[in-house]
PDB file of C-alpha atoms and ligand atoms in Angstrom:
ATOM      1  CA  MET L  19       3.075  14.937  -0.896  1.00 79.00           C
ATOM      2  CA  LYS L  20       1.916  14.582  -4.370  1.00 96.00           C
ATOM      3  CA  LEU L  21       0.779  11.251  -5.698  1.00 98.00           C
ATOM      4  CA  SER L  22       2.548   9.187  -8.218  1.00 98.00           C
ATOM      5  CA  ASN L  23       0.823   8.584 -11.497  1.00 98.00           C
ATOM      6  CA  GLU L  24       0.660   5.157 -10.171  1.00 98.00           C
ATOM      7  CA  GLN L  25      -1.322   5.763  -7.476  1.00 98.00           C
ATOM      8  CA  ILE L  26      -3.708   7.880  -8.816  1.00 98.00           C
ATOM      9  CA  ALA L  27      -4.155   5.265 -11.662  1.00 98.00           C
ATOM     10  CA  PHE L  28      -5.357   3.047  -9.633  1.00 98.00           C
ATOM     11  CA  TYR L  29      -7.323   5.662  -7.447  1.00 98.00           C
ATOM     12  CA  ASN L  30      -9.541   6.016 -10.485  1.00 98.00           C
ATOM     13  CA  GLU L  31      -9.857   1.918 -11.734  1.00 98.00           C
ATOM     14  CA  ASN L  32     -11.120   1.567  -8.038  1.00 98.00           C
ATOM     15  CA  GLY L  33     -12.293   3.901  -6.401  1.00 98.00           C
ATOM     16  CA  TYR L  34      -9.414   4.137  -2.968  1.00 98.00           C
ATOM     17  CA  LEU L  35      -6.268   3.937  -2.722  1.00 98.00           C
ATOM     18  CA  LYS L  36      -4.814   3.753   0.979  1.00 98.00           C
ATOM     19  CA  ILE L  37      -1.442   4.409   2.203  1.00 98.00           C
ATOM     20  CA  ASP L  38      -0.295   2.707   5.444  1.00 98.00           C
ATOM     21  CA  ASN L  39       2.415   4.506   7.307  1.00 96.00           C
ATOM     22  CA  TYR L  40       1.192   7.933   6.082  1.00 97.00           C
ATOM     23  CA  PHE L  41       0.828   9.703   9.634  1.00 97.00           C
ATOM     24  CA  SER L  42       3.948   8.923  12.323  1.00 96.00           C
ATOM     25  CA  PRO L  43       2.591   7.344  15.984  1.00 96.00           C
ATOM     26  CA  ALA L  44       3.733  10.946  17.270  1.00 95.00           C
ATOM     27  CA  GLU L  45       1.220  12.657  15.291  1.00 96.00           C
ATOM     28  CA  VAL L  46      -1.693  10.109  15.296  1.00 97.00           C
ATOM     29  CA  GLY L  47      -2.020  10.302  19.282  1.00 96.00           C
ATOM     30  CA  MET L  48      -1.536  14.269  19.173  1.00 96.00           C
ATOM     31  CA  LEU L  49      -5.244  13.179  17.246  1.00 97.00           C
ATOM     32  CA  TYR L  50      -6.265  11.230  19.561  1.00 97.00           C
ATOM     33  CA  ASN L  51      -5.663  12.848  22.738  1.00 96.00           C
ATOM     34  CA  GLU L  52      -7.078  15.777  20.937  1.00 96.00           C
ATOM     35  CA  LEU L  53     -10.765  14.216  20.997  1.00 96.00           C
ATOM     36  CA  PRO L  54     -12.369  14.802  23.822  1.00 95.00           C
ATOM     37  CA  HIS L  55     -12.214  17.823  23.239  1.00 96.00           C
ATOM     38  CA  THR L  56     -13.613  18.402  19.770  1.00 96.00           C
ATOM     39  CA  CYS L  57     -16.642  16.615  21.868  1.00 93.00           C
ATOM     40  CA  GLU L  58     -18.719  19.371  24.381  1.00 88.00           C
ATOM     41  CA  GLU L  59     -21.670  17.783  25.947  1.00 85.00           C
ATOM     42  CA  ASN L  60     -24.946  18.256  24.850  1.00 89.00           C
ATOM     43  CA  SER L  61     -24.297  19.475  21.379  1.00 94.00           C
ATOM     44  CA  PRO L  62     -25.401  18.948  17.429  1.00 95.00           C
ATOM     45  CA  ARG L  63     -22.216  18.013  16.066  1.00 97.00           C
ATOM     46  CA  VAL L  64     -21.646  15.015  18.918  1.00 96.00           C
ATOM     47  CA  ILE L  65     -24.099  12.320  17.435  1.00 95.00           C
ATOM     48  CA  LEU L  66     -24.649   9.448  19.828  1.00 94.00           C
ATOM     49  CA  GLU L  67     -25.521   5.670  19.303  1.00 94.00           C
ATOM     50  CA  ASP L  68     -28.642   4.244  20.467  1.00 93.00           C
ATOM     51  CA  ASN L  69     -27.231   2.501  23.768  1.00 94.00           C
ATOM     52  CA  GLY L  70     -25.825   6.118  24.716  1.00 93.00           C
ATOM     53  CA  SER L  71     -22.232   6.481  23.306  1.00 94.00           C
ATOM     54  CA  VAL L  72     -20.964   8.353  21.020  1.00 95.00           C
ATOM     55  CA  ARG L  73     -20.371   7.648  17.387  1.00 96.00           C
ATOM     56  CA  SER L  74     -19.810  10.560  15.790  1.00 96.00           C
ATOM     57  CA  VAL L  75     -18.471  14.609  16.089  1.00 97.00           C
ATOM     58  CA  PHE L  76     -19.032  16.282  13.527  1.00 98.00           C
ATOM     59  CA  ALA L  77     -16.374  19.414  12.645  1.00 98.00           C
ATOM     60  CA  PRO L  78     -13.483  18.717  15.080  1.00 98.00           C
ATOM     61  CA  HIS L  79     -12.300  22.324  12.852  1.00 97.00           C
ATOM     62  CA  PHE L  80     -14.881  24.158  14.242  1.00 97.00           C
ATOM     63  CA  VAL L  81     -13.763  23.812  18.105  1.00 96.00           C
ATOM     64  CA  SER L  82      -9.972  21.874  17.904  1.00 96.00           C
ATOM     65  CA  GLU L  83      -6.412  23.511  16.266  1.00 95.00           C
ATOM     66  CA  ILE L  84      -4.998  20.788  15.582  1.00 96.00           C
ATOM     67  CA  TYR L  85      -8.140  19.290  13.787  1.00 97.00           C
ATOM     68  CA  HIS L  86      -8.462  22.738  11.815  1.00 97.00           C
ATOM     69  CA  ARG L  87      -4.534  21.914  10.156  1.00 96.00           C
ATOM     70  CA  LEU L  88      -5.264  18.982   9.651  1.00 97.00           C
ATOM     71  CA  SER L  89      -7.242  19.161   7.855  1.00 98.00           C
ATOM     72  CA  ARG L  90      -5.054  21.690   5.525  1.00 97.00           C
ATOM     73  CA  LEU L  91      -2.071  19.931   5.633  1.00 97.00           C
ATOM     74  CA  ASP L  92      -0.166  19.564   2.705  1.00 96.00           C
ATOM     75  CA  ARG L  93       0.006  15.892   2.790  1.00 97.00           C
ATOM     76  CA  LEU L  94      -4.165  15.628   2.509  1.00 98.00           C
ATOM     77  CA  VAL L  95      -5.191  18.369   0.187  1.00 98.00           C
ATOM     78  CA  ILE L  96      -2.611  18.212  -2.135  1.00 98.00           C
ATOM     79  CA  PRO L  97      -3.426  14.202  -3.436  1.00 98.00           C
ATOM     80  CA  ALA L  98      -6.660  15.970  -3.257  1.00 98.00           C
ATOM     81  CA  ARG L  99      -7.003  17.951  -5.472  1.00 98.00           C
ATOM     82  CA  GLN L 100      -4.876  15.615  -7.353  1.00 98.00           C
ATOM     83  CA  ILE L 101      -7.452  13.075  -7.366  1.00 98.00           C
ATOM     84  CA  VAL L 102     -11.001  15.874  -7.774  1.00 98.00           C
ATOM     85  CA  GLY L 103      -8.401  17.703 -10.728  1.00 98.00           C
ATOM     86  CA  ASN L 104      -9.515  21.441  -9.054  1.00 98.00           C
ATOM     87  CA  LYS L 105      -9.282  23.373  -6.491  1.00 98.00           C
ATOM     88  CA  ILE L 106     -10.626  22.052  -3.358  1.00 98.00           C
ATOM     89  CA  TYR L 107     -12.683  22.741  -0.306  1.00 98.00           C
ATOM     90  CA  LEU L 108     -13.830  20.995   3.009  1.00 98.00           C
ATOM     91  CA  HIS L 109     -16.995  19.948   3.229  1.00 98.00           C
ATOM     92  CA  GLN L 110     -17.305  17.610   5.152  1.00 98.00           C
ATOM     93  CA  TYR L 111     -15.538  16.664   8.101  1.00 98.00           C
ATOM     94  CA  LYS L 112     -15.811  14.667  10.885  1.00 98.00           C
ATOM     95  CA  VAL L 113     -14.262  11.916  14.003  1.00 98.00           C
ATOM     96  CA  ASN L 114     -15.868   8.068  14.130  1.00 98.00           C
ATOM     97  CA  SER L 115     -16.146   6.723  17.519  1.00 96.00           C
ATOM     98  CA  LYS L 116     -16.399   2.561  17.196  1.00 97.00           C
ATOM     99  CA  LYS L 117     -16.459   2.222  20.380  1.00 96.00           C
ATOM    100  CA  GLY L 118     -15.351  -0.748  21.660  1.00 97.00           C
ATOM    101  CA  LEU L 119     -18.285  -3.237  22.526  1.00 97.00           C
ATOM    102  CA  LYS L 120     -20.706  -0.228  21.513  1.00 97.00           C
ATOM    103  CA  GLY L 121     -19.961   0.532  18.223  1.00 96.00           C
ATOM    104  CA  GLU L 122     -22.421   0.169  15.804  1.00 96.00           C
ATOM    105  CA  TRP L 123     -22.393  -1.042  12.297  1.00 96.00           C
ATOM    106  CA  TRP L 124     -22.869   1.738   8.627  1.00 96.00           C
ATOM    107  CA  GLU L 125     -25.168  -0.151   6.018  1.00 95.00           C
ATOM    108  CA  TRP L 126     -23.403  -1.061   2.455  1.00 97.00           C
ATOM    109  CA  HIS L 127     -24.338   2.837   0.686  1.00 96.00           C
ATOM    110  CA  GLN L 128     -22.842   5.577  -1.728  1.00 97.00           C
ATOM    111  CA  ASP L 129     -22.275   8.811   0.052  1.00 97.00           C
ATOM    112  CA  PHE L 130     -22.728  10.994  -3.096  1.00 97.00           C
ATOM    113  CA  PRO L 131     -27.042  10.397  -3.017  1.00 95.00           C
ATOM    114  CA  TYR L 132     -26.777  12.412   0.516  1.00 93.00           C
ATOM    115  CA  TRP L 133     -24.355  15.370  -0.598  1.00 96.00           C
ATOM    116  CA  HIS L 134     -26.146  15.453  -3.419  1.00 96.00           C
ATOM    117  CA  ILE L 135     -30.294  14.653  -2.547  1.00 93.00           C
ATOM    118  CA  ASP L 136     -29.107  16.652   0.426  1.00 92.00           C
ATOM    119  CA  ASP L 137     -26.780  19.418   0.129  1.00 96.00           C
ATOM    120  CA  GLY L 138     -27.867  19.912  -3.895  1.00 96.00           C
ATOM    121  CA  ILE L 139     -23.878  19.145  -5.170  1.00 97.00           C
ATOM    122  CA  ARG L 140     -23.861  18.519  -9.114  1.00 97.00           C
ATOM    123  CA  ASN L 141     -21.982  16.440  -9.648  1.00 98.00           C
ATOM    124  CA  PRO L 142     -19.955  13.524  -7.862  1.00 97.00           C
ATOM    125  CA  ASP L 143     -16.432  15.640  -7.514  1.00 91.00           C
ATOM    126  CA  LEU L 144     -15.618  14.242  -4.451  1.00 97.00           C
ATOM    127  CA  VAL L 145     -12.800  12.135  -1.943  1.00 98.00           C
ATOM    128  CA  SER L 146     -12.847  11.732   0.878  1.00 98.00           C
ATOM    129  CA  VAL L 147      -9.869  10.668   2.723  1.00 98.00           C
ATOM    130  CA  MET L 148     -10.128   7.889   6.392  1.00 98.00           C
ATOM    131  CA  LEU L 149      -7.626   8.324   8.680  1.00 98.00           C
ATOM    132  CA  TYR L 150      -7.049   5.442  11.275  1.00 98.00           C
ATOM    133  CA  LEU L 151      -6.514   6.468  14.949  1.00 98.00           C
ATOM    134  CA  GLN L 152      -6.504   2.508  15.978  1.00 98.00           C
ATOM    135  CA  ASP L 153      -4.603  -0.268  14.377  1.00 98.00           C
ATOM    136  CA  THR L 154      -7.970  -1.639  12.035  1.00 98.00           C
ATOM    137  CA  ASP L 155      -8.917  -4.376  10.972  1.00 97.00           C
ATOM    138  CA  SER L 156     -12.307  -6.264  10.238  1.00 96.00           C
ATOM    139  CA  SER L 157     -12.440  -6.707  14.172  1.00 97.00           C
ATOM    140  CA  ASN L 158     -13.055  -3.358  14.888  1.00 97.00           C
ATOM    141  CA  GLY L 159     -15.086  -2.502  12.179  1.00 97.00           C
ATOM    142  CA  ALA L 160     -12.625  -2.033   9.528  1.00 98.00           C
ATOM    143  CA  LEU L 161     -13.969   0.170   6.806  1.00 98.00           C
ATOM    144  CA  MET L 162     -14.896  -2.059   3.769  1.00 98.00           C
ATOM    145  CA  LEU L 163     -15.151  -1.447  -0.686  1.00 98.00           C
ATOM    146  CA  ILE L 164     -16.303  -3.117  -3.587  1.00 98.00           C
ATOM    147  CA  PRO L 165     -13.638  -1.732  -6.374  1.00 98.00           C
ATOM    148  CA  LYS L 166     -14.515  -0.259  -8.851  1.00 98.00           C
ATOM    149  CA  THR L 167     -17.934   0.736  -8.139  1.00 98.00           C
ATOM    150  CA  HIS L 168     -17.288   4.119  -7.913  1.00 98.00           C
ATOM    151  CA  LYS L 169     -18.045   3.788 -11.593  1.00 98.00           C
ATOM    152  CA  LEU L 170     -21.814   3.566 -11.909  1.00 97.00           C
ATOM    153  CA  GLY L 171     -23.031   6.921 -10.970  1.00 96.00           C
ATOM    154  CA  ILE L 172     -25.830   6.808  -8.233  1.00 96.00           C
ATOM    155  CA  VAL L 173     -26.953   3.179  -8.236  1.00 94.00           C
ATOM    156  CA  LYS L 174     -30.693   2.062  -6.605  1.00 91.00           C
ATOM    157  CA  PHE L 175     -31.266   2.875  -3.396  1.00 89.00           C
ATOM    158  CA  ALA L 176     -33.442   2.084  -0.467  1.00 86.00           C
ATOM    159  CA  VAL L 177     -34.456   4.442   1.850  1.00 87.00           C
ATOM    160  CA  LYS L 178     -35.358   3.976   5.199  1.00 78.00           C
ATOM    161  CA  ASP L 179     -37.971   6.510   6.776  1.00 68.00           C
ATOM    162  CA  SER L 180     -37.537   7.946  10.123  1.00 60.00           C
ATOM    163  CA  PRO L 181     -40.144   9.595  11.332  1.00 55.00           C
ATOM    164  CA  GLN L 182     -38.669   8.916  14.889  1.00 54.00           C
ATOM    165  CA  LYS L 183     -36.361  11.467  14.139  1.00 53.00           C
ATOM    166  CA  THR L 184     -37.362  14.814  15.441  1.00 53.00           C
ATOM    167  CA  LYS L 185     -34.897  17.061  12.825  1.00 65.00           C
ATOM    168  CA  ASP L 186     -34.830  15.396   9.100  1.00 67.00           C
ATOM    169  CA  TYR L 187     -30.827  15.630   9.111  1.00 71.00           C
ATOM    170  CA  LEU L 188     -29.981  13.337  11.394  1.00 69.00           C
ATOM    171  CA  SER L 189     -31.780  10.210  10.010  1.00 67.00           C
ATOM    172  CA  SER L 190     -28.246   9.963   7.452  1.00 69.00           C
ATOM    173  CA  LEU L 191     -26.619   9.530  10.794  1.00 75.00           C
ATOM    174  CA  SER L 192     -27.408   7.245  13.297  1.00 72.00           C
ATOM    175  CA  SER L 193     -26.640   3.465  12.526  1.00 70.00           C
ATOM    176  CA  ASP L 194     -30.947   3.084  10.978  1.00 72.00           C
ATOM    177  CA  ILE L 195     -28.828   5.129   8.197  1.00 80.00           C
ATOM    178  CA  LYS L 196     -31.146   6.635   5.320  1.00 85.00           C
ATOM    179  CA  PHE L 197     -30.107   5.805   1.663  1.00 91.00           C
ATOM    180  CA  THR L 198     -28.423   2.231   1.220  1.00 94.00           C
ATOM    181  CA  VAL L 199     -27.220   0.442  -1.840  1.00 96.00           C
ATOM    182  CA  ASP L 200     -29.973  -2.430  -2.791  1.00 95.00           C
ATOM    183  CA  HIS L 201     -29.499  -5.353  -1.563  1.00 95.00           C
ATOM    184  CA  LYS L 202     -29.843  -6.993  -5.027  1.00 96.00           C
ATOM    185  CA  LEU L 203     -27.680  -4.605  -6.622  1.00 97.00           C
ATOM    186  CA  LEU L 204     -25.342  -5.007  -3.776  1.00 98.00           C
ATOM    187  CA  LYS L 205     -25.398  -9.616  -4.328  1.00 98.00           C
ATOM    188  CA  GLU L 206     -25.123  -8.728  -7.817  1.00 98.00           C
ATOM    189  CA  LEU L 207     -21.720  -6.705  -7.712  1.00 98.00           C
ATOM    190  CA  SER L 208     -20.706  -8.166  -4.244  1.00 98.00           C
ATOM    191  CA  LEU L 209     -19.943 -11.311  -6.563  1.00 98.00           C
ATOM    192  CA  ALA L 210     -19.010  -9.420  -9.244  1.00 98.00           C
ATOM    193  CA  ASN L 211     -16.268  -7.864  -7.871  1.00 98.00           C
ATOM    194  CA  GLY L 212     -15.201  -8.487  -5.401  1.00 98.00           C
ATOM    195  CA  ILE L 213     -15.121  -6.838  -0.931  1.00 98.00           C
ATOM    196  CA  VAL L 214     -12.186  -5.200  -0.133  1.00 98.00           C
ATOM    197  CA  THR L 215     -11.258  -4.607   3.705  1.00 98.00           C
ATOM    198  CA  ALA L 216      -9.613  -2.597   4.334  1.00 98.00           C
ATOM    199  CA  SER L 217      -7.655  -3.338   7.252  1.00 98.00           C
ATOM    200  CA  GLY L 218      -4.447  -0.964   8.433  1.00 98.00           C
ATOM    201  CA  LYS L 219      -1.838   0.371  11.462  1.00 98.00           C
ATOM    202  CA  LYS L 220      -2.698   3.574  13.091  1.00 98.00           C
ATOM    203  CA  GLY L 221      -1.660   6.414  11.335  1.00 98.00           C
ATOM    204  CA  SER L 222      -2.680   4.793   7.323  1.00 98.00           C
ATOM    205  CA  VAL L 223      -5.688   6.725   5.258  1.00 98.00           C
ATOM    206  CA  LEU L 224      -7.716   5.820   2.444  1.00 98.00           C
ATOM    207  CA  PHE L 225      -8.887   8.237   0.109  1.00 98.00           C
ATOM    208  CA  PHE L 226     -12.385   7.120  -1.290  1.00 98.00           C
ATOM    209  CA  HIS L 227     -14.808   8.162  -4.060  1.00 98.00           C
ATOM    210  CA  GLY L 228     -18.061  10.050  -3.660  1.00 98.00           C
ATOM    211  CA  ASN L 229     -20.431   6.575  -4.788  1.00 98.00           C
ATOM    212  CA  ILE L 230     -17.838   3.805  -4.372  1.00 98.00           C
ATOM    213  CA  PHE L 231     -20.310   0.826  -1.728  1.00 98.00           C
ATOM    214  CA  HIS L 232     -18.637   0.380   1.387  1.00 98.00           C
ATOM    215  CA  ALA L 233     -19.387  -0.111   4.953  1.00 98.00           C
ATOM    216  CA  SER L 234     -18.938  -0.801   8.004  1.00 98.00           C
ATOM    217  CA  ASN L 235     -19.084  -3.601  11.188  1.00 97.00           C
ATOM    218  CA  THR L 236     -20.342  -4.129  14.731  1.00 97.00           C
ATOM    219  CA  ASN L 237     -15.953  -2.736  17.102  1.00 98.00           C
ATOM    220  CA  LEU L 238     -17.074  -5.669  18.786  1.00 96.00           C
ATOM    221  CA  THR L 239     -13.231  -6.064  20.637  1.00 98.00           C
ATOM    222  CA  PRO L 240     -13.119  -4.169  24.317  1.00 98.00           C
ATOM    223  CA  PHE L 241     -11.114  -1.278  21.807  1.00 96.00           C
ATOM    224  CA  ASP L 242     -12.047   1.465  20.146  1.00 95.00           C
ATOM    225  CA  ARG L 243     -12.064   1.992  16.532  1.00 98.00           C
ATOM    226  CA  ASP L 244     -11.721   6.666  15.860  1.00 98.00           C
ATOM    227  CA  ALA L 245     -11.896   7.256  12.619  1.00 98.00           C
ATOM    228  CA  VAL L 246     -11.077  11.146  11.207  1.00 98.00           C
ATOM    229  CA  LEU L 247     -12.725  11.327   7.896  1.00 98.00           C
ATOM    230  CA  LEU L 248     -12.363  14.460   5.792  1.00 98.00           C
ATOM    231  CA  THR L 249     -14.191  14.999   2.410  1.00 98.00           C
ATOM    232  CA  TYR L 250     -13.060  17.927  -0.231  1.00 98.00           C
ATOM    233  CA  ASN L 251     -14.901  18.675  -2.374  1.00 98.00           C
ATOM    234  CA  SER L 252     -14.050  20.600  -6.084  1.00 98.00           C
ATOM    235  CA  ILE L 253     -14.547  24.861  -5.456  1.00 98.00           C
ATOM    236  CA  ASP L 254     -16.736  25.225  -8.590  1.00 98.00           C
ATOM    237  CA  ASN L 255     -19.343  21.857  -7.284  1.00 98.00           C
ATOM    238  CA  PRO L 256     -20.554  23.756  -4.608  1.00 97.00           C
ATOM    239  CA  PRO L 257     -24.000  22.814  -2.734  1.00 96.00           C
ATOM    240  CA  THR L 258     -27.193  24.167  -4.543  1.00 95.00           C
ATOM    241  CA  ASN L 259     -29.809  23.556  -1.898  1.00 89.00           C
ATOM    242  CA  SER L 260     -29.427  27.430  -0.484  1.00 83.00           C
ATOM    243  CA  LEU L 261     -33.050  27.811   0.346  1.00 85.00           C
ATOM    244  CA  ASN L 262     -33.148  24.122   3.164  1.00 86.00           C
ATOM    245  CA  PRO L 263     -29.616  24.014   4.262  1.00 93.00           C
ATOM    246  CA  ARG L 264     -28.015  21.073   6.326  1.00 94.00           C
ATOM    247  CA  PRO L 265     -26.257  22.989   9.035  1.00 95.00           C
ATOM    248  CA  GLU L 266     -22.371  24.909   8.551  1.00 96.00           C
ATOM    249  CA  PHE L 267     -21.033  21.662  10.110  1.00 96.00           C
ATOM    250  CA  LEU L 268     -22.536  18.928   7.947  1.00 96.00           C
ATOM    251  CA  ALA L 269     -22.525  20.651   4.949  1.00 96.00           C
ATOM    252  CA  GLY L 270     -19.088  22.801   5.207  1.00 97.00           C
ATOM    253  CA  ARG L 271     -19.836  27.144   3.699  1.00 96.00           C
ATOM    254  CA  ASN L 272     -16.142  27.831   3.092  1.00 96.00           C
ATOM    255  CA  PHE L 273     -16.411  27.699  -0.732  1.00 97.00           C
ATOM    256  CA  GLU L 274     -12.647  29.651  -0.077  1.00 97.00           C
ATOM    257  CA  PRO L 275      -9.939  27.356  -1.482  1.00 98.00           C
ATOM    258  CA  ILE L 276      -7.788  25.710   0.775  1.00 98.00           C
ATOM    259  CA  GLU L 277      -4.296  26.632   1.101  1.00 93.00           C
ATOM    260  CA  GLN L 278      -2.206  24.275   2.627  1.00 93.00           C
ATOM    261  CA  LEU L 279      -0.256  24.449   5.581  1.00 94.00           C
ATOM    262  CA  GLU L 280       3.160  25.947   4.571  1.00 90.00           C
ATOM    263  CA  THR L 281       4.077  23.775   7.293  1.00 89.00           C
ATOM    264  CA  SER L 282       3.826  19.587   6.947  1.00 91.00           C
ATOM    265  CA  ILE L 283       4.023  19.802  10.852  1.00 90.00           C
ATOM    266  CA  LEU L 284       0.525  19.080  13.151  1.00 83.00           C
ATOM    267  CA  TYR L 285       2.789  21.381  16.494  1.00 69.00           C
ATOM    268  CA  ALA L 286       2.989  19.687  19.241  1.00 52.00           C
ATOM    269  CA  GLU L 287       1.656  23.001  21.325  1.00 58.00           C
ATOM    270  CA  HIS L 288      -1.832  22.764  19.751  1.00 45.00           C
ATOM    271  CA  GLN L 289      -2.461  19.604  21.548  1.00 47.00           C
ATOM    272  CA  HIS L 290      -4.003  19.602  25.256  1.00 50.00           C
ATOM    273  CA  GLU L 291      -2.778  18.228  28.614  1.00 47.00           C
TER     274      GLU L 291
HETATM  275  C1  LIG E 301     -18.964   5.843   6.709  1.00 89.26           C
HETATM  276  O1  LIG E 301     -19.109   5.037   6.056  1.00 89.26           O
HETATM  277  O2  LIG E 301     -19.254   7.835   6.428  1.00 89.26           O
HETATM  278  C2  LIG E 301     -17.646   5.514   7.629  1.00 89.26           C
HETATM  279  C3  LIG E 301     -18.158   4.213   8.061  1.00 89.26           C
HETATM  280  C4  LIG E 301     -17.207   4.517   9.035  1.00 89.26           C
HETATM  281  O3  LIG E 301     -16.606   4.485  10.241  1.00 89.26           O
HETATM  282  O4  LIG E 301     -16.935   2.553   9.259  1.00 89.26           O
HETATM  283 MN1  LIG E 302     -19.852   6.800   4.038  1.00 89.26          MN
END
């Protein structure tokens, strides 16, 4: 479960680390079958595309034991602790369901500006892990990354106002996202470092830094691309925006260090029939 020194060195140098076959087809199947149960109708946790299909389901662990267990599994918690270099808690948890022929793009962005500006998190001591529930490549919207951009801190970004959105936090969540990397800078860094497409079979995971430039395309296949994303933060780096905090499903408020489950198994009995 522990990352090797080589894996940590790769992550520190490049800002990401992909591991194939990290979850078995049976585990992925359990998580996939559970998805409909995480999606309550009219819940603020469920974000729709403009075309009405589900874009993201936030905080699946609020309603699903298997997703709760996933967030505490040694396979995720131990590497996250190694990368962050401290005890961790769960800052954000979502499933991005990029539906076949409906799933929209994610413009180039860094994640940390949202957490810094909206939540008041001071340092980029966060790591995200993305778990693909289907085989994923450039045709159905795999994550694209620009290696080494995590070393740049928060870069120049464009801010989009979305006056049509009634709640301000919603402007981060639609395909018209709020903070996007300045396009001139994006071109410079793409030329210098190249763009990596993180293709992977189902069950692959991708650990990535909060400041790495990333994006993903629309899903032009007729098949869904569901990806589970968990973001762990150092327990010494909690949000400081306590006056106007974002809802708990967007910015976790349980700052107790996560203790990994004693077992390494996602149990079958947690699966809904
Ligand atoms: C993200 O940037 O949060 C995820 C993008 C994706 O789901 O492809
Ligand atoms: Mn992102």
